[in-house]
Short mmCIF file of C-alpha atoms in Angstrom, two decimals:
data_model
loop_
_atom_site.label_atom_id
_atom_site.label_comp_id
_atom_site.label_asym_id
_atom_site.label_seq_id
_atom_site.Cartn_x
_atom_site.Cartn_y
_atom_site.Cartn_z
CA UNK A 270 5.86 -91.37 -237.61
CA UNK A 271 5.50 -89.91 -241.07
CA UNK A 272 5.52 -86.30 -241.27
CA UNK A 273 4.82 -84.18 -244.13
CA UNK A 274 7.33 -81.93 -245.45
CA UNK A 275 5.00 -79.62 -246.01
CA UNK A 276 3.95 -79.85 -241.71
CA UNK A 277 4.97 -76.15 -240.35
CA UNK A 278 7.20 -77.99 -237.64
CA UNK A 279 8.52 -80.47 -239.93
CA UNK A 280 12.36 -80.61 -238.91
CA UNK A 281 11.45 -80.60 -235.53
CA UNK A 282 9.04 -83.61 -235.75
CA UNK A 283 12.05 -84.97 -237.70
CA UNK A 284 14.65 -84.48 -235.46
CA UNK A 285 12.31 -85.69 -232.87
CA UNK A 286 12.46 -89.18 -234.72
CA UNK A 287 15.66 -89.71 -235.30
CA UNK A 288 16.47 -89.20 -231.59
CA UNK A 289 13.54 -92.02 -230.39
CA UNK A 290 15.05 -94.23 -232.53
CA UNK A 291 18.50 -93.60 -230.83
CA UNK A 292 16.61 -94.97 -227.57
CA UNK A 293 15.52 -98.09 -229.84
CA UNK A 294 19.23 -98.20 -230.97
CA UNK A 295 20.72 -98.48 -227.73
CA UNK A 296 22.74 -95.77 -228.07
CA UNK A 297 21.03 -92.46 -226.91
CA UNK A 298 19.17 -93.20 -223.00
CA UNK A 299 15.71 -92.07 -222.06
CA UNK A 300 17.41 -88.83 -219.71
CA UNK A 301 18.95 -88.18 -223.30
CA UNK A 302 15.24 -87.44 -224.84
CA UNK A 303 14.34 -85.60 -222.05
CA UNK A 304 17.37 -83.31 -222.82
CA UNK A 305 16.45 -83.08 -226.20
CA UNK A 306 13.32 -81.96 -225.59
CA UNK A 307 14.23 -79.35 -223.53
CA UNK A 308 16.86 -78.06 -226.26
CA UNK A 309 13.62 -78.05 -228.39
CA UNK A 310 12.19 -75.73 -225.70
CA UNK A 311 15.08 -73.49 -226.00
CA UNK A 312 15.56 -73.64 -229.63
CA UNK A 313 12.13 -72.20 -230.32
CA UNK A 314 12.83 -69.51 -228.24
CA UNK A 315 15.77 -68.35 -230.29
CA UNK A 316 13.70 -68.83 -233.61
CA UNK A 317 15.25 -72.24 -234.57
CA UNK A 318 18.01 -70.34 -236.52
CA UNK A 319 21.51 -69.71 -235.95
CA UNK A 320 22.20 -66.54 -234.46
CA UNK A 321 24.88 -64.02 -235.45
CA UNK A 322 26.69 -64.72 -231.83
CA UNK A 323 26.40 -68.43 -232.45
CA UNK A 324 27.99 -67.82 -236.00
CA UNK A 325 30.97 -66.07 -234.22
CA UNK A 326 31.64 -68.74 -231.67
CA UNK A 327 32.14 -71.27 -234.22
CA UNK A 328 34.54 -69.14 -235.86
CA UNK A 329 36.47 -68.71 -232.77
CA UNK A 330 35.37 -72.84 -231.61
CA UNK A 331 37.16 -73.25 -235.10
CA UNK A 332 40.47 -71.72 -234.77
CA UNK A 333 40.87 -72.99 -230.74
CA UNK A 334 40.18 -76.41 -232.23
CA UNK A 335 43.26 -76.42 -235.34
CA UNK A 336 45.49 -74.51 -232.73
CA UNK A 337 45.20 -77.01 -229.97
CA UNK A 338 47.56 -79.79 -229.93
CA UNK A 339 45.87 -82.89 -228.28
CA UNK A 340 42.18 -82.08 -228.99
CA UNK A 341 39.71 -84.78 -228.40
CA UNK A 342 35.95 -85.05 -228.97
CA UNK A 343 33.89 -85.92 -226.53
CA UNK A 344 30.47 -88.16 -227.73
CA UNK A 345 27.41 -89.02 -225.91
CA UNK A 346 24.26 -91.09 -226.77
CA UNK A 347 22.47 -87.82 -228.16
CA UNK A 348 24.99 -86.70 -230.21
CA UNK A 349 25.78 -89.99 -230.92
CA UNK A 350 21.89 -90.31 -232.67
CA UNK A 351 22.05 -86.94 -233.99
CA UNK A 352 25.30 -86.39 -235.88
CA UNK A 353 27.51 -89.29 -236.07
CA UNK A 354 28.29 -88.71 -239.72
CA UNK A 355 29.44 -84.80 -238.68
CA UNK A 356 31.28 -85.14 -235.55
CA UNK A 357 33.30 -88.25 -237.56
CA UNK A 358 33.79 -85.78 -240.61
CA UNK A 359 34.75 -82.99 -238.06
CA UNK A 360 37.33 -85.55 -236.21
CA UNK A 361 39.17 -85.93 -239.26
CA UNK A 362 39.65 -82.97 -240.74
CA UNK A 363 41.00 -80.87 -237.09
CA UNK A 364 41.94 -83.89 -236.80
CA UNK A 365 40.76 -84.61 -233.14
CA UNK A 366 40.60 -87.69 -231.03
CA UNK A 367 36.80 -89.19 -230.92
CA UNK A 368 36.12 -90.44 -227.16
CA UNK A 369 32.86 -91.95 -225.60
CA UNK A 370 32.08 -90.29 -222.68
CA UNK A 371 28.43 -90.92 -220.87
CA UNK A 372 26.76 -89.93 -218.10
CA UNK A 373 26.49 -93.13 -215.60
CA UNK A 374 27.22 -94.64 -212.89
CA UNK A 375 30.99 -95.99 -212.36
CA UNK A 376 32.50 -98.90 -210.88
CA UNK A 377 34.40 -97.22 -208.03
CA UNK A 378 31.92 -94.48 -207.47
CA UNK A 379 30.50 -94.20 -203.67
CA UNK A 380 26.90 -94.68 -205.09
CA UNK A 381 27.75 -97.85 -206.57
CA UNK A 382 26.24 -100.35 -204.01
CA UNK A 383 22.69 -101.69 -204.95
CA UNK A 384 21.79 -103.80 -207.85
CA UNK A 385 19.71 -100.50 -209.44
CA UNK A 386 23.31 -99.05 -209.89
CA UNK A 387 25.22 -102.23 -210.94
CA UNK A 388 21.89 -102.76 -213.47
CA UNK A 389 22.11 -99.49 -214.77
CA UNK A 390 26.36 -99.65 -215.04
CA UNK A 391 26.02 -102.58 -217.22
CA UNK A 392 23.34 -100.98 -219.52
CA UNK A 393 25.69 -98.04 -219.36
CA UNK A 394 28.53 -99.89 -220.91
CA UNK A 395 26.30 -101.44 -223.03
CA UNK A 396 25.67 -98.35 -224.29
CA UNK A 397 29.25 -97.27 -224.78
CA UNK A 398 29.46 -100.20 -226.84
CA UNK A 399 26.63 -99.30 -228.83
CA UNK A 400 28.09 -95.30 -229.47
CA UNK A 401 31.64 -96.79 -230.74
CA UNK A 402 30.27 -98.97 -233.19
CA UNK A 403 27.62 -96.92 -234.45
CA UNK A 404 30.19 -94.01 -234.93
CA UNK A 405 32.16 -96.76 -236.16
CA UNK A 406 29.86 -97.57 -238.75
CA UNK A 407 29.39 -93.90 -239.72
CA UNK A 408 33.05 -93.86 -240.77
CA UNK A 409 35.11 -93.34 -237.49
CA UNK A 410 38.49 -95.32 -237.71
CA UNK A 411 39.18 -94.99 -234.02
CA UNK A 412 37.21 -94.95 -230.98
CA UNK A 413 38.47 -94.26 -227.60
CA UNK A 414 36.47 -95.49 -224.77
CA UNK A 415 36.18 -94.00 -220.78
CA UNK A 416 39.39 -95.79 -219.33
CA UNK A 417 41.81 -95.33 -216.45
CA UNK A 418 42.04 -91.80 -216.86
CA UNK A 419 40.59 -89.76 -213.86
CA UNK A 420 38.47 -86.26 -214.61
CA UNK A 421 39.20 -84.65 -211.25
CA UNK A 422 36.32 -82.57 -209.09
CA UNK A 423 33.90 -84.88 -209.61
CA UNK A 424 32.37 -87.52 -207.62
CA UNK A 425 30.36 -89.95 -209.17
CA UNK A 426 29.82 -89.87 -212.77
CA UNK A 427 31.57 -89.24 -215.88
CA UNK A 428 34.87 -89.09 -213.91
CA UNK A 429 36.55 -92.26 -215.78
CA UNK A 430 37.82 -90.92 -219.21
CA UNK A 431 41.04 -92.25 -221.56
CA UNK A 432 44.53 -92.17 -220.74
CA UNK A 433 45.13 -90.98 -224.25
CA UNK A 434 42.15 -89.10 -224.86
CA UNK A 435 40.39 -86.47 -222.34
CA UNK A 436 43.59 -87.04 -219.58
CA UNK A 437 45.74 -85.50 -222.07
CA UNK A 438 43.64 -83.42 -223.95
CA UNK A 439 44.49 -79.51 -224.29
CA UNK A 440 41.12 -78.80 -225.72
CA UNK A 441 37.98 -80.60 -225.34
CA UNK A 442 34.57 -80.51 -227.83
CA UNK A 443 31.98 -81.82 -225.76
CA UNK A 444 28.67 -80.63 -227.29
CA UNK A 445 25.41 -81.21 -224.96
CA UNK A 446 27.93 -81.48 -222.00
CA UNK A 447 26.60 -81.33 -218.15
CA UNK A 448 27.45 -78.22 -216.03
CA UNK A 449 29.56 -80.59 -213.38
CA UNK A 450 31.86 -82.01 -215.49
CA UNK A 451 32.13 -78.87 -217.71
CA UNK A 452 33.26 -77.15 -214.81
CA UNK A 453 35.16 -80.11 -213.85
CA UNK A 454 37.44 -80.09 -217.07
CA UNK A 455 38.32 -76.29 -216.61
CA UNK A 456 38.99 -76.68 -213.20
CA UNK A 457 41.84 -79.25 -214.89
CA UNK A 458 43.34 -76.63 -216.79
CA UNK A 459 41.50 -77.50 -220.23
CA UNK A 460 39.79 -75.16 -222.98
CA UNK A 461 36.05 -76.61 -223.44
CA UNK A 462 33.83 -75.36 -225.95
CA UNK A 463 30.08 -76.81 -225.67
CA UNK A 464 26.95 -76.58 -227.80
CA UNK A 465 24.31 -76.09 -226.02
CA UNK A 466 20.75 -74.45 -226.64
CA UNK A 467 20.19 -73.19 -223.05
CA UNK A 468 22.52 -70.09 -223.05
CA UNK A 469 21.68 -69.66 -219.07
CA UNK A 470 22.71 -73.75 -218.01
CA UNK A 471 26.00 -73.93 -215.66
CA UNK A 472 27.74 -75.87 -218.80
CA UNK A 473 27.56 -72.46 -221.00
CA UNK A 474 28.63 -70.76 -218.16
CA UNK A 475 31.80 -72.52 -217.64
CA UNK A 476 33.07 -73.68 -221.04
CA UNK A 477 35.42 -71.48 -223.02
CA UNK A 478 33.61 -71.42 -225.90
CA UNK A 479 29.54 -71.89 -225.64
CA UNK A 480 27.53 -72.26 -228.84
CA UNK A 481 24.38 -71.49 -228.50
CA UNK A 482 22.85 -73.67 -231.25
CA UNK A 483 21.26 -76.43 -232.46
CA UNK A 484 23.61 -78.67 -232.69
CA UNK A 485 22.00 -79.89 -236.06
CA UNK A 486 22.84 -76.77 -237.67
CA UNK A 487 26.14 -75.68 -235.83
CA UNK A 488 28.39 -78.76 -236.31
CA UNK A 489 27.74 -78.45 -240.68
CA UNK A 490 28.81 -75.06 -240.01
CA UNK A 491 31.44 -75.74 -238.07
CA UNK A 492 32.79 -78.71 -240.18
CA UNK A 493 32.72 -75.49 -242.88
CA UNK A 494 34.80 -72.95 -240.92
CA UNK A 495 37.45 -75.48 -240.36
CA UNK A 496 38.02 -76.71 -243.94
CA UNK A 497 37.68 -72.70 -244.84
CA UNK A 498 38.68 -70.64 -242.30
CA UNK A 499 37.89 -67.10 -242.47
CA UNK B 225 19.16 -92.18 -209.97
CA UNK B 226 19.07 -91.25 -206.50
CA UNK B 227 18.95 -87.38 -205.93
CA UNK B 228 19.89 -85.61 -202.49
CA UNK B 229 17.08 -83.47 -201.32
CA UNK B 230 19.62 -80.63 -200.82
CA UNK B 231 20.27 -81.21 -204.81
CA UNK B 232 19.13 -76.92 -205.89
CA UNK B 233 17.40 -79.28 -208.87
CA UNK B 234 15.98 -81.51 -206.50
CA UNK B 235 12.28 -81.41 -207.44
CA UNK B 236 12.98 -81.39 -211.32
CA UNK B 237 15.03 -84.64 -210.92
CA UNK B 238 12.61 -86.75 -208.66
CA UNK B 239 10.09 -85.60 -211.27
CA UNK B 240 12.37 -86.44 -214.62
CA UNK B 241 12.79 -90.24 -212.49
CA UNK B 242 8.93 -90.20 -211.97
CA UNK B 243 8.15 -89.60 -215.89
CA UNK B 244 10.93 -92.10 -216.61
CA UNK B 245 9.95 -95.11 -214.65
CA UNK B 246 6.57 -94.07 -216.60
CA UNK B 247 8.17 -95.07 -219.67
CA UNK B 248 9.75 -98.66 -218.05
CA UNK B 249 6.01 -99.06 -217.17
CA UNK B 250 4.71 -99.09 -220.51
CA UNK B 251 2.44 -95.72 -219.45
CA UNK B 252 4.24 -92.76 -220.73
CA UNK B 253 5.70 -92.89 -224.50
CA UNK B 254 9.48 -91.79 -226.07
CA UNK B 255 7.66 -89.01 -227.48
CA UNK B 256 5.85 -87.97 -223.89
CA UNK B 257 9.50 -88.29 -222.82
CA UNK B 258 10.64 -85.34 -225.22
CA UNK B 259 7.40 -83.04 -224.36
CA UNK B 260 7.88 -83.46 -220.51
CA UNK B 261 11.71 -81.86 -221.31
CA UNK B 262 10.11 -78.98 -223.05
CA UNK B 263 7.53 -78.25 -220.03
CA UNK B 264 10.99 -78.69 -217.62
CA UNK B 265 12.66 -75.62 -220.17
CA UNK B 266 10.04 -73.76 -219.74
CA UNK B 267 8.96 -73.83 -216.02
CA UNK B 268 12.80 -73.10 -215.40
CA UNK B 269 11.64 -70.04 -217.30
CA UNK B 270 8.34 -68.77 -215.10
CA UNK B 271 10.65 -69.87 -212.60
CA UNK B 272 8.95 -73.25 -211.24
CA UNK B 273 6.35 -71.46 -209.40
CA UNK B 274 2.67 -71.17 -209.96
CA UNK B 275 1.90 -67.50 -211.30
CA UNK B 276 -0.96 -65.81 -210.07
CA UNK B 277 -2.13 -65.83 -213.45
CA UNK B 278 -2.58 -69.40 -212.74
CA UNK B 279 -3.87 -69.16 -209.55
CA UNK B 280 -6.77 -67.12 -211.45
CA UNK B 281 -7.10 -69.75 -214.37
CA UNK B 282 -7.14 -72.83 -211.82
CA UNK B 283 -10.16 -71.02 -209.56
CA UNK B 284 -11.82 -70.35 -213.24
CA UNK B 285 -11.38 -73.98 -214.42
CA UNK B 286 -12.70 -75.09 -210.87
CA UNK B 287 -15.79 -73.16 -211.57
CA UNK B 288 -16.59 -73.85 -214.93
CA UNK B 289 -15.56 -78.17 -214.03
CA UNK B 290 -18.03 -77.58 -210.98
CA UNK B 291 -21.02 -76.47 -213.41
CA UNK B 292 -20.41 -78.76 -216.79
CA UNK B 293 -22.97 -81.19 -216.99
CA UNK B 294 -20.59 -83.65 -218.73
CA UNK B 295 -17.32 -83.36 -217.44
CA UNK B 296 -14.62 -85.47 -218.97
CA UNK B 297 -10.88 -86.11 -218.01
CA UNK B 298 -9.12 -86.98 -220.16
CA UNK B 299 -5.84 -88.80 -219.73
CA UNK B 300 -2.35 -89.36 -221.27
CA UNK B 301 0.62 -91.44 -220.89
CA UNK B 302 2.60 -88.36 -219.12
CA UNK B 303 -0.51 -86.92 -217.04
CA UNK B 304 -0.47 -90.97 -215.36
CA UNK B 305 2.82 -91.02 -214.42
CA UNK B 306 2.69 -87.80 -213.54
CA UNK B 307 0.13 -87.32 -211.33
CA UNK B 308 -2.24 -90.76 -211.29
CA UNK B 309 -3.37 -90.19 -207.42
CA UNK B 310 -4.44 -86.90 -207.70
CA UNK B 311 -6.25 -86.91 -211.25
CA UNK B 312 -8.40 -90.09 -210.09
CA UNK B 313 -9.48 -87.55 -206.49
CA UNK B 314 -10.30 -84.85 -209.05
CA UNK B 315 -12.26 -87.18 -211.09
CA UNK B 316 -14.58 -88.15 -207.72
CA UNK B 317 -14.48 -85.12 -206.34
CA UNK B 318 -16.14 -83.14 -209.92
CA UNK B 319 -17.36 -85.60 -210.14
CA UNK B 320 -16.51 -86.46 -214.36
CA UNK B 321 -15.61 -89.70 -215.83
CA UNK B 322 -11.77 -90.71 -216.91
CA UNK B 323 -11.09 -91.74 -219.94
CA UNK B 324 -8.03 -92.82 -221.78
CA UNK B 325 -6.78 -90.61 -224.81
CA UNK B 326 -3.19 -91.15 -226.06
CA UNK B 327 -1.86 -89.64 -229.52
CA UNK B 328 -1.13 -92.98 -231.32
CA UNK B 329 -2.81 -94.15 -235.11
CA UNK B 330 -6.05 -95.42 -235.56
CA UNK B 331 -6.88 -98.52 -237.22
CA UNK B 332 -9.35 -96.55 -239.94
CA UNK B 333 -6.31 -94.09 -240.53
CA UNK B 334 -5.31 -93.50 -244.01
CA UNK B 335 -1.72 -93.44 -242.70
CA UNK B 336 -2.42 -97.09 -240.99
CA UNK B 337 -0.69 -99.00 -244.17
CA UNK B 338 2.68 -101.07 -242.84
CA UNK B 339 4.47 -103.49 -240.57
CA UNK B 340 5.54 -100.41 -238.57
CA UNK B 341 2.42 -98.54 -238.17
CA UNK B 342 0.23 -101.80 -237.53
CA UNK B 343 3.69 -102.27 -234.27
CA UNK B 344 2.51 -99.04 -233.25
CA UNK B 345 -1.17 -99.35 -233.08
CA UNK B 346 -0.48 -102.37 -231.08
CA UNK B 347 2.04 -100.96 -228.50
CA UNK B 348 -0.51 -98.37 -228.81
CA UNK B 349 -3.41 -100.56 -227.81
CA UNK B 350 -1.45 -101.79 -224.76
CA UNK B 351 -0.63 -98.64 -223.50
CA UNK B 352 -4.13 -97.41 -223.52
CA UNK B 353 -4.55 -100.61 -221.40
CA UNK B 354 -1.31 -100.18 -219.25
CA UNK B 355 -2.84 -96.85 -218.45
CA UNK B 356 -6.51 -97.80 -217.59
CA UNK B 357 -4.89 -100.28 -214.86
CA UNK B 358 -2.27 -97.73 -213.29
CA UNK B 359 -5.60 -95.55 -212.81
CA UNK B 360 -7.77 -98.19 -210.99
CA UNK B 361 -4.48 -99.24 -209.29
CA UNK B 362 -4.59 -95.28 -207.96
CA UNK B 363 -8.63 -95.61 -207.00
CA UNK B 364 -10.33 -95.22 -210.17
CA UNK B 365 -13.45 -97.32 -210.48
CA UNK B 366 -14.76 -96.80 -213.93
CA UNK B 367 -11.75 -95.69 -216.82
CA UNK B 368 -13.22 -95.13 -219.94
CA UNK B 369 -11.59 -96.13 -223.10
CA UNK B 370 -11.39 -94.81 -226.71
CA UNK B 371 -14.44 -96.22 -228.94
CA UNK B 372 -16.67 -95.67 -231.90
CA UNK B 373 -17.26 -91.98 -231.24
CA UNK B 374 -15.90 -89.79 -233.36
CA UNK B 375 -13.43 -86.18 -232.48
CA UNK B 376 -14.17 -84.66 -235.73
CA UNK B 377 -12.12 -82.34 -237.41
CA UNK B 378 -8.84 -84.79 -237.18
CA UNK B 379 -7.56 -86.70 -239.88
CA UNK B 380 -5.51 -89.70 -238.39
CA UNK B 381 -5.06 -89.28 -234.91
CA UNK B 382 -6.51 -89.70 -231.30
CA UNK B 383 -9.82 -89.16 -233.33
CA UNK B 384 -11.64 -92.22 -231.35
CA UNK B 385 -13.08 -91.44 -228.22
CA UNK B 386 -16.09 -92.74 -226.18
CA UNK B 387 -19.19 -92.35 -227.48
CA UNK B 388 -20.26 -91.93 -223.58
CA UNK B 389 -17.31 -89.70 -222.76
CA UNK B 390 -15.85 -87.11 -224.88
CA UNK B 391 -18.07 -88.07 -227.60
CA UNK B 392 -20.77 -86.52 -225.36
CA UNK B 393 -19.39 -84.75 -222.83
CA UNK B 394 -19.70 -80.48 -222.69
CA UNK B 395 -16.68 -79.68 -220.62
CA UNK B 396 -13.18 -81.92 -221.26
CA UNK B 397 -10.33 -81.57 -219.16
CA UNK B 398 -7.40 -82.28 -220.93
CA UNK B 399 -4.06 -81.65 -219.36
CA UNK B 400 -1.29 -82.14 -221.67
CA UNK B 401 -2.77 -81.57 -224.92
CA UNK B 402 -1.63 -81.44 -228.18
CA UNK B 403 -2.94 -78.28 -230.38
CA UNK B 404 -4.70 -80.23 -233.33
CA UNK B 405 -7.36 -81.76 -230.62
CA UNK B 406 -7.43 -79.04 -228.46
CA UNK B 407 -8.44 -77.35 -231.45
CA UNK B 408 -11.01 -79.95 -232.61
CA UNK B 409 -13.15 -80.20 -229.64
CA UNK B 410 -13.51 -76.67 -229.44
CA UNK B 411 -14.49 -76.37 -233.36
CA UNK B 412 -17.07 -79.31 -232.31
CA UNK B 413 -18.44 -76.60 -229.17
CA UNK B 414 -17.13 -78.10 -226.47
CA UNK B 415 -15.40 -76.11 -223.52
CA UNK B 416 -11.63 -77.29 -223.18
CA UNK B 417 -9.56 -76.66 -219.80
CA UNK B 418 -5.93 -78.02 -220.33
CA UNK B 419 -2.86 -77.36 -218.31
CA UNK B 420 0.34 -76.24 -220.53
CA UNK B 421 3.65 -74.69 -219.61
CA UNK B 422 4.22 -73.25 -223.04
CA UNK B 423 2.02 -70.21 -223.22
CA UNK B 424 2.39 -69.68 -226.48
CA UNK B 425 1.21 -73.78 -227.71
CA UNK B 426 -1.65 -73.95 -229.98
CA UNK B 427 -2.84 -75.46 -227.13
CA UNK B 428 -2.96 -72.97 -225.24
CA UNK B 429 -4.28 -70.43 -227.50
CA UNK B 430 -7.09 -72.89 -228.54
CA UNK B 431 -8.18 -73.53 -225.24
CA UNK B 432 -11.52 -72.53 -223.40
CA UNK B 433 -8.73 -72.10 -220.22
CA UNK B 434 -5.55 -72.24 -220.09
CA UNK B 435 -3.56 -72.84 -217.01
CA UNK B 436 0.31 -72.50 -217.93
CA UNK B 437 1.59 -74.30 -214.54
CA UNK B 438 3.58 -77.34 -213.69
CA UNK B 439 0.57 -80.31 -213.41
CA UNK B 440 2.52 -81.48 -210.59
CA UNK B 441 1.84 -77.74 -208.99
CA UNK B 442 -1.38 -77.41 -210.75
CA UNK B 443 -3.65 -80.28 -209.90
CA UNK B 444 -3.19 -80.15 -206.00
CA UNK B 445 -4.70 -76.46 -206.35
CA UNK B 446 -7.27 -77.46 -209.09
CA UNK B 447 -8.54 -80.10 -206.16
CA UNK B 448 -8.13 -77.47 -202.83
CA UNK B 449 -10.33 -74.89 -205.14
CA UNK B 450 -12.66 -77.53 -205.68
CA UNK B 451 -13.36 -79.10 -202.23
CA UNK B 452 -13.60 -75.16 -200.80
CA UNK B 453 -14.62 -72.98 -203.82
CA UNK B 454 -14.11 -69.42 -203.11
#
């Protein structure tokens, strides 16, 4: 869809886009745009601007990020769509570890039993697939993908990460995280800081660090703070 | 995904699944996809109940449905997944005709100009169609479709309608709206009911009534308030 620069809710509309085309992509799945759309909710409520408070937690997201000493980024299919370009720029100046990390159904998982499941598990690596190379294609040099490594505290999904990424990780950036395995990865003894546009969702609650942002707007800023610190 | 009924977000999921497999059905859109995640943020926020502000809007929208002479329904991609059973039982028991209105570009459009737009108004085309079925599939006998008559007021889209529906039609019911043709049918004097969970939508403000519930709650009371009117 075309939309006017001049149209009152014309990043929005925008943003919108680039996300359905994500689904087209293969990268970002059709829970993803529901997601979105209820960070648009959200965002309008807070004016669509970054908020003094959200400008302070990247400050302090910042200087937990250089300090840490195995930090990894974690990427799903919407901020895959949204920001490849940033969170590749932001893993290489910390520098931090990029890993794929989606929500779906695993191999060993007790829920894993009809063909629904082993359907969707296939699309789901499919998908993986799809997130490395287009962060891959946005610059990324290395990709780690979900691998042996077990997130503990949670059942079914988005318990496989890498040996050498998330396992070992001190400090982990997952932006537009779910409140499970947010709470999952603290539980383990690691700092989390989040992005996310509902300041009330269990994720916020739980990470160390919760930007409440768009993440549009926050990782530029970010990416900022951390080449100047203040 | 199967969801436990003990699952606190129980409802919310089965729902999110319902507008989903909308979407796999070639009924719902990407973009109805994003809007049904902004009604989920906020209903969390009224707190997934029906207000008695509602209660009072549904009884007025049951009076004023029960004494149009024209009554028309008018029916998206997300209001069919939705809620396909119970909009077709409004329909008889009004009684008002159905017809099919989706936000997609015309053929006369001054926008309708490429490859991508000409894609569109096809997919667009079949969706209208992949709609009209799912209705009669849920007991509609008569679905009207979008034709030579004319929503003035709108530039390029969902400005065909039936020239013995909408076109002529004193009262629409149109659950789901978007603000430009809420706003249209009003400017052309007709009396619009829609359902909206975003108070504050041009929708909402444009509208004859305005019930700001969950359809899902909504519609079952719309249909009790009609069959015993108090």
């Amino acid at each position: 869809m075309s939309v006017p620069k001049s149209h009152p809710r014309y990043l929005s509309l925008r943003t919108r886009d680039i996300i359905v085309r994500g689904v087209e992509k293969g990268v970002t799945s059709v829970h993803g745009l529901l997601a979105h759309g209820r960070g648009e909710a959200f965002d309008y409520m807070i004016g669509e601007k970054t908020t003094a408070k959200a400008r302070k937690q990247i400050k302090r997201a910042a200087k937990l990020l250089l300090k840490a000493k195995n930090p990894v980024i974690s990427v799903n299919g919407n901020v895959a769509a949204l920001c490849a370009r940033e969170i590749v720029e932001l893993s290489k100046i910390i520098p931090a570890k990029l890993e794929v990390n989606i929500f779906h159904k695993s191999k060993n998982s007790k829920e894993f039993l009809g063909y629904e499941n082993l359907k969707n598990f296939h699309k789901s690596r499919k998908r993986e697939q799809n997130i490395r190379r287009w962060l891959i294609k946005h610059g990324a040099k290395e990709v780690l993908m979900p691998g042996k490594g077990i997130v503990k505290y949670i059942e079914h999904n988005r318990r496989f990460c890498n040996p050498d990424g998330i396992a070992k990780a001190d400090v982990v950036f997952v932006p537009l995280e779910d409140g499970d395995r947010c709470e999952a990865l603290i539980k383990m003894g690691k700092k989390v800081i989040t992005i996310d546009l509902n300041a009330k969702s269990r994720t916020a609650k739980f990470a160390t660090i919760t930007i409440v942002d768009n993440i549009t707007r926050a990782l530029p800023l970010l990416i900022k703070e951390i080449k100047n610190p203040h």
